[in-house]
Coordinates of C-alpha atoms in Angstrom, one line a residue:
X7 CA 104.2 111.5 104.3
X8 CA 106.6 110.5 107.1
X9 CA 106.6 111.4 110.7
X10 CA 109.7 111.9 112.7
X11 CA 108.7 109.1 114.9
X12 CA 110.1 105.6 114.7
X13 CA 108.4 102.7 112.9
X14 CA 108.3 99.2 114.5
X15 CA 107.4 95.3 114.1
X16 CA 105.3 91.9 114.3
X17 CA 105.8 88.2 113.2
X18 CA 107.0 84.9 114.9
X19 CA 108.8 84.0 118.0
X20 CA 111.2 81.3 119.3
X21 CA 111.4 80.3 123.0
X22 CA 115.0 80.3 124.2
X23 CA 116.0 78.8 127.5
X24 CA 117.3 81.5 129.8
X25 CA 120.8 81.3 131.2
X26 CA 119.6 83.2 134.2
X27 CA 116.2 82.9 135.9
X28 CA 114.0 85.9 135.9
X29 CA 113.5 87.1 139.5
X30 CA 109.9 86.2 140.3
X31 CA 107.7 89.2 141.3
X32 CA 107.2 89.2 145.0
X33 CA 104.1 91.2 145.8
X34 CA 104.0 94.8 144.7
X35 CA 106.7 96.8 142.9
X36 CA 107.5 98.4 146.2
X37 CA 110.1 95.7 146.8
X38 CA 112.1 97.4 144.0
X39 CA 112.7 100.4 146.4
X40 CA 115.4 98.2 147.8
X41 CA 118.4 98.7 145.4
X42 CA 119.9 95.4 146.5
X43 CA 116.8 93.4 145.3
X44 CA 117.4 91.6 142.0
X45 CA 120.4 91.7 139.8
X46 CA 122.7 94.7 140.3
X47 CA 123.8 96.7 137.3
X48 CA 127.5 96.3 136.5
X49 CA 127.8 93.5 139.0
X50 CA 125.5 90.8 137.6
X51 CA 126.0 89.4 134.1
X52 CA 122.2 89.2 133.9
X53 CA 121.8 92.4 132.0
X54 CA 124.0 91.0 129.2
X55 CA 123.4 87.3 129.2
X56 CA 119.7 86.6 130.0
X57 CA 118.5 84.8 126.9
X58 CA 114.8 84.3 127.6
X59 CA 111.8 85.7 125.7
X60 CA 109.9 86.4 129.0
X61 CA 110.4 90.0 130.2
X62 CA 113.6 90.3 132.1
X63 CA 113.9 92.0 135.5
X64 CA 112.7 94.7 136.2
X65 CA 110.4 94.5 133.2
X66 CA 108.3 91.8 134.9
X67 CA 107.1 94.5 137.4
X68 CA 104.3 96.8 136.2
X69 CA 103.5 99.2 139.0
X70 CA 105.3 102.4 140.1
X71 CA 107.5 102.5 143.1
X72 CA 106.0 105.0 145.5
X73 CA 108.1 107.1 147.9
X74 CA 109.3 105.4 151.0
X75 CA 110.5 108.6 152.7
X76 CA 109.1 112.1 153.2
X77 CA 111.0 115.1 152.1
X78 CA 111.9 117.2 149.0
X79 CA 112.7 115.5 145.7
X80 CA 116.3 114.9 144.8
X81 CA 118.0 117.5 142.6
X82 CA 117.8 115.3 139.5
X83 CA 114.6 113.2 140.3
X84 CA 112.6 114.9 137.6
X85 CA 115.3 114.3 135.0
X86 CA 115.5 110.6 135.9
X87 CA 111.7 110.2 136.0
X88 CA 111.6 111.6 132.4
X89 CA 114.4 109.3 131.4
X90 CA 112.8 106.3 133.0
X91 CA 109.6 107.0 131.0
X92 CA 111.6 107.1 127.8
X93 CA 113.6 104.0 128.8
X94 CA 110.5 101.9 129.4
X95 CA 109.3 102.6 125.8
X96 CA 112.8 101.7 124.5
X97 CA 113.0 98.5 126.6
X98 CA 109.5 97.5 125.4
X99 CA 110.5 98.1 121.8
X100 CA 113.3 95.5 122.1
X101 CA 111.2 93.1 124.2
X102 CA 108.6 93.3 121.4
X103 CA 111.3 92.4 118.9
X104 CA 112.5 89.5 121.0
X105 CA 109.0 88.1 121.4
X106 CA 107.9 88.8 117.8
X107 CA 110.9 87.5 115.8
X108 CA 113.4 84.7 116.0
X109 CA 116.8 83.9 114.5
X110 CA 115.4 82.5 111.3
X111 CA 113.1 85.5 110.7
X112 CA 116.2 87.8 110.5
X113 CA 118.2 85.2 108.4
X114 CA 115.4 84.9 105.9
X115 CA 115.3 88.7 105.6
X116 CA 119.0 88.6 104.6
X117 CA 120.7 89.6 107.9
X118 CA 123.5 87.8 109.8
X119 CA 122.6 84.8 111.9
X120 CA 123.8 86.7 115.0
X121 CA 121.2 89.5 114.6
X122 CA 118.5 88.0 116.9
X123 CA 121.1 87.3 119.6
X124 CA 122.3 90.9 119.4
X125 CA 118.7 92.2 119.8
X126 CA 118.4 90.0 122.9
X127 CA 121.6 91.5 124.3
X128 CA 120.4 95.1 123.6
X129 CA 117.1 94.2 125.3
X130 CA 119.0 93.1 128.3
X131 CA 121.1 96.3 128.4
X132 CA 117.9 98.4 128.2
X133 CA 116.4 96.4 131.2
X134 CA 119.6 97.3 133.1
X135 CA 119.1 101.0 132.1
X136 CA 115.5 100.9 133.5
X137 CA 116.8 99.6 136.8
X138 CA 119.7 102.1 136.9
X139 CA 117.4 105.1 136.3
X140 CA 114.9 103.9 138.9
X141 CA 117.8 103.6 141.4
X142 CA 118.9 107.2 140.5
X143 CA 115.5 108.6 141.7
X144 CA 115.5 109.4 145.4
X145 CA 113.2 107.6 147.8
X146 CA 111.1 110.8 148.2
X147 CA 109.9 110.6 144.6
X148 CA 107.8 108.2 142.6
X149 CA 109.7 105.9 140.3
X150 CA 107.6 105.4 137.1
X151 CA 106.5 102.0 135.8
X152 CA 106.1 101.0 132.2
X153 CA 102.9 101.6 130.3
X154 CA 101.6 99.4 127.4
X155 CA 102.9 100.2 123.9
X156 CA 102.1 99.6 120.3
X157 CA 104.8 99.9 117.6
X158 CA 103.1 99.2 114.3
X159 CA 106.0 97.2 112.9
X160 CA 105.3 94.3 110.5
X161 CA 108.7 93.1 109.3
X162 CA 112.3 92.4 110.5
X163 CA 113.5 95.1 108.1
X164 CA 111.3 97.8 109.7
X165 CA 112.3 96.7 113.2
X166 CA 116.0 97.1 112.3
X167 CA 115.4 100.5 110.7
X168 CA 113.6 101.5 113.9
X169 CA 116.5 100.2 116.0
X170 CA 118.8 102.6 114.2
X171 CA 116.5 105.6 114.8
X172 CA 115.9 104.6 118.4
X173 CA 119.6 104.4 119.2
X174 CA 120.8 107.5 117.5
X175 CA 117.9 109.5 118.9
X176 CA 118.8 108.1 122.4
X177 CA 122.3 109.5 122.0
X178 CA 120.9 112.9 121.1
X179 CA 118.5 113.2 124.1
X180 CA 121.0 111.8 126.6
X181 CA 123.5 114.5 125.7
X182 CA 120.7 117.0 125.8
X183 CA 119.7 115.9 129.3
X184 CA 123.2 116.6 130.5
X185 CA 122.2 120.3 130.2
X186 CA 119.4 119.7 132.7
X187 CA 121.5 117.7 135.2
X188 CA 122.5 119.3 138.5
X189 CA 124.7 116.7 140.0
X190 CA 128.0 115.7 138.5
X191 CA 127.2 112.0 139.2
X192 CA 124.0 112.4 137.0
X193 CA 126.0 113.9 134.2
X194 CA 128.5 111.0 134.4
X195 CA 125.7 108.4 134.4
X196 CA 124.1 110.0 131.3
X197 CA 127.5 110.0 129.4
X198 CA 128.1 106.3 130.4
X199 CA 124.6 105.2 129.1
X200 CA 125.1 107.3 125.9
X201 CA 128.3 105.4 125.3
X202 CA 126.4 102.1 125.5
X203 CA 123.8 103.4 123.1
X204 CA 126.6 104.3 120.7
X205 CA 127.8 100.7 120.8
X206 CA 124.3 99.5 119.9
X207 CA 124.2 101.9 117.1
X208 CA 127.7 101.0 115.8
X209 CA 126.7 97.3 115.7
X210 CA 123.7 98.0 113.5
X211 CA 125.6 100.2 111.1
X212 CA 128.3 97.6 110.6
X213 CA 126.5 94.3 110.7
X214 CA 123.0 95.3 109.4
X215 CA 123.5 98.2 107.1
X216 CA 127.1 97.5 106.2
X217 CA 128.1 101.1 106.3
X218 CA 130.7 103.1 108.3
X219 CA 129.9 103.3 112.0
X220 CA 131.6 106.7 112.2
X221 CA 129.4 109.8 112.2
X222 CA 132.1 112.4 112.0
X223 CA 134.2 113.9 114.8
X224 CA 131.2 114.7 117.0
X225 CA 127.7 113.4 117.4
X226 CA 124.7 115.7 117.4
X227 CA 123.7 117.4 120.7
X228 CA 120.2 118.6 120.8
X229 CA 119.5 121.2 123.6
X230 CA 115.8 120.4 124.1
X231 CA 115.8 116.8 125.1
X232 CA 112.2 116.8 126.4
X233 CA 111.0 117.5 122.8
X234 CA 112.5 114.2 121.7
X235 CA 111.0 112.4 124.7
X236 CA 107.6 113.9 123.7
X237 CA 107.7 112.1 120.4
X238 CA 107.8 108.7 122.2
X239 CA 104.3 109.2 123.6
X240 CA 102.9 108.2 120.2
X241 CA 103.7 104.6 121.2
X242 CA 101.9 104.6 124.5
X243 CA 98.5 103.0 124.3
X244 CA 96.1 105.6 125.7
X245 CA 95.0 104.9 129.2
X246 CA 97.5 102.1 129.7
X247 CA 99.9 103.8 132.2
X248 CA 99.5 102.6 135.7
X249 CA 97.8 104.8 138.3
X250 CA 100.3 106.9 140.2
X251 CA 102.8 107.2 137.4
X252 CA 104.3 110.7 137.1
X253 CA 103.3 112.7 134.0
X254 CA 105.7 112.1 131.1
X255 CA 107.7 114.1 130.2
X256 CA 107.7 117.1 132.5
X257 CA 107.6 119.8 131.2
X258 CA 105.8 118.8 128.0
X259 CA 105.1 121.2 125.2
X260 CA 103.1 118.7 123.1
X261 CA 104.4 120.4 119.9
X262 CA 103.0 119.5 116.5
X263 CA 104.9 116.5 115.2
X264 CA 107.2 117.2 112.2
X265 CA 107.5 115.0 109.2
X266 CA 108.2 115.5 105.5
X267 CA 106.7 114.8 102.1
X268 CA 108.6 111.8 100.9
X269 CA 108.9 112.8 97.3
X270 CA 110.1 116.3 98.2
X271 CA 113.6 115.5 99.3
X272 CA 116.6 113.2 99.4
X273 CA 117.4 114.5 103.0
X274 CA 121.0 115.0 101.9
X275 CA 122.7 118.4 102.5
X276 CA 121.5 120.9 99.9
X277 CA 118.2 119.0 99.2
X278 CA 114.9 120.9 99.2
X279 CA 112.5 119.6 101.7
X280 CA 108.7 120.1 102.2
X281 CA 107.8 119.6 105.8
X282 CA 104.5 118.0 106.9
X283 CA 102.5 118.0 110.1
X284 CA 101.1 114.5 110.4
X285 CA 98.7 114.9 113.3
X286 CA 95.5 116.5 112.2
X287 CA 94.5 117.2 115.8
X288 CA 97.8 119.1 116.5
X289 CA 98.6 121.5 113.7
X290 CA 100.9 124.6 114.1
X291 CA 99.2 127.9 114.2
X292 CA 101.4 130.3 112.3
X293 CA 101.0 134.0 112.9
X294 CA 101.3 135.4 109.3
X295 CA 102.6 138.7 110.6
X296 CA 105.8 136.8 111.8
X297 CA 108.6 135.0 110.1
X298 CA 109.3 131.4 110.8
X299 CA 112.4 129.3 110.2
X300 CA 113.6 125.7 109.8
X301 CA 116.5 125.2 112.2
X302 CA 118.7 122.2 111.7
X303 CA 121.0 120.7 114.3
X304 CA 124.1 118.7 113.5
X305 CA 127.1 118.0 115.7
X306 CA 127.4 121.1 117.9
X307 CA 126.1 123.4 115.2
X308 CA 122.7 124.7 114.1
X309 CA 121.9 126.3 110.8
X310 CA 118.8 128.3 110.1
X311 CA 117.0 128.1 106.7
X312 CA 114.0 129.9 105.4
X313 CA 110.6 128.3 106.0
X314 CA 107.5 129.0 103.9
X315 CA 104.4 128.8 106.1
X316 CA 102.1 128.3 103.1
X317 CA 104.0 125.5 101.3
X318 CA 106.1 124.3 104.3
X319 CA 109.1 124.3 102.0
X320 CA 112.7 124.7 103.1
X321 CA 116.1 123.2 102.4
X322 CA 118.5 120.9 104.2
X323 CA 121.7 123.0 104.9
X324 CA 124.4 122.6 102.3
X325 CA 127.0 123.2 104.9
X326 CA 126.4 120.0 106.9
X327 CA 128.5 116.9 106.5
X328 CA 126.3 113.9 105.4
X329 CA 127.1 111.9 108.5
X330 CA 125.3 110.8 111.6
X331 CA 122.2 112.6 112.7
X332 CA 120.4 115.8 111.7
X333 CA 117.5 117.2 113.8
X334 CA 115.1 119.8 112.5
X335 CA 112.6 122.1 114.2
X336 CA 110.4 124.9 113.1
X337 CA 111.0 128.1 115.1
X338 CA 109.9 131.7 115.3
X339 CA 113.5 132.9 115.9
X340 CA 116.7 132.1 114.0
X341 CA 118.7 129.4 115.7
X342 CA 115.9 128.5 118.1
X343 CA 117.9 130.0 121.0
X344 CA 115.3 129.0 123.7
X345 CA 112.9 126.2 124.0
X346 CA 109.8 128.4 123.7
X347 CA 110.9 129.6 120.3
X348 CA 110.3 126.1 118.8
X349 CA 106.8 125.7 117.4
X350 CA 107.0 122.2 115.8
X351 CA 109.2 119.2 115.8
X352 CA 111.7 117.8 116.2
X353 CA 112.2 115.7 113.0
X354 CA 114.9 113.0 113.3
X355 CA 116.9 112.6 110.0
X356 CA 119.4 109.7 109.8
X357 CA 122.2 110.2 107.3
X358 CA 123.7 106.7 107.6
X359 CA 122.0 105.1 105.7
X360 CA 119.7 107.9 104.6
X361 CA 117.3 105.4 103.0
X362 CA 116.0 104.4 106.5
X363 CA 114.1 107.7 106.7
X364 CA 112.1 107.1 103.6
X365 CA 111.0 103.6 104.4
X366 CA 112.8 102.2 101.3
X367 CA 114.5 99.7 103.4

């Protein structure tokens, strides 16, 4: 059975001399409250060109940045705290890949010689996102630090498959977070970062999977971004988050994770699918006097399919174009019109290439 979560990596590493020195930590992380400390996003080439295997700034700081002013939180502080929590997991995923693999590991697995360098560049971009999101939180709120993570990946192939899922999921939750944003500047920042994630995704589709980078006229927008963020908690080593970090995400429904029985589906439109709930400690509790549904999101649409609470059987909508990303949830109301109608999920389904989902790759 497969969970909707990502899979990830472990192997060899190659030390590469950095083009830019990593700013040496100077005392506590409180120095990061100064937005002018360290490389500045969109001014310094550091977040594109640092080639070292050591954690790049600000990934070499490990404590939260506590408020330096008193007062109410900023209008979008909670949004960026949640986003920073997700970003630390994503950054650490790529830092893990940089430390674990090297150029020859990807070449031996059949991928272009440039693959490792692209992973380094994406890692650098994600470090820049971590700094950007921290700077977007006001000085009256805590800016979260990274936890420690485990990804369970054992091959370059699995790492690159996870890369595809990470990037396309990021695009979905970033567009969903726009619905939460109160400030126009926050909405613009989310769009700008989503555009960068789409570049990362396009690179992988073209160079790694040798498939079309185009996912149809519109990518998938998922309205309940925190439900995707919740799925990233599986990678956090319990008890590893530093004292003082905000809870992540807020609010958190801690819904049962949603997967599928691998031999039950092709995941293509029209295919039957038998859902699975992979966490034995967090199983859905169905009220047998009610009807439940599988709700699938694609593009700006959602389509509701019947869901059997005994067999967990449903069907991928025939109406969807087999492009880009599908997201599925189990809901007690057709269309899952509000966040509280969702009782399990989401499940991330990548249609390009669809084999990524089953682990065949």
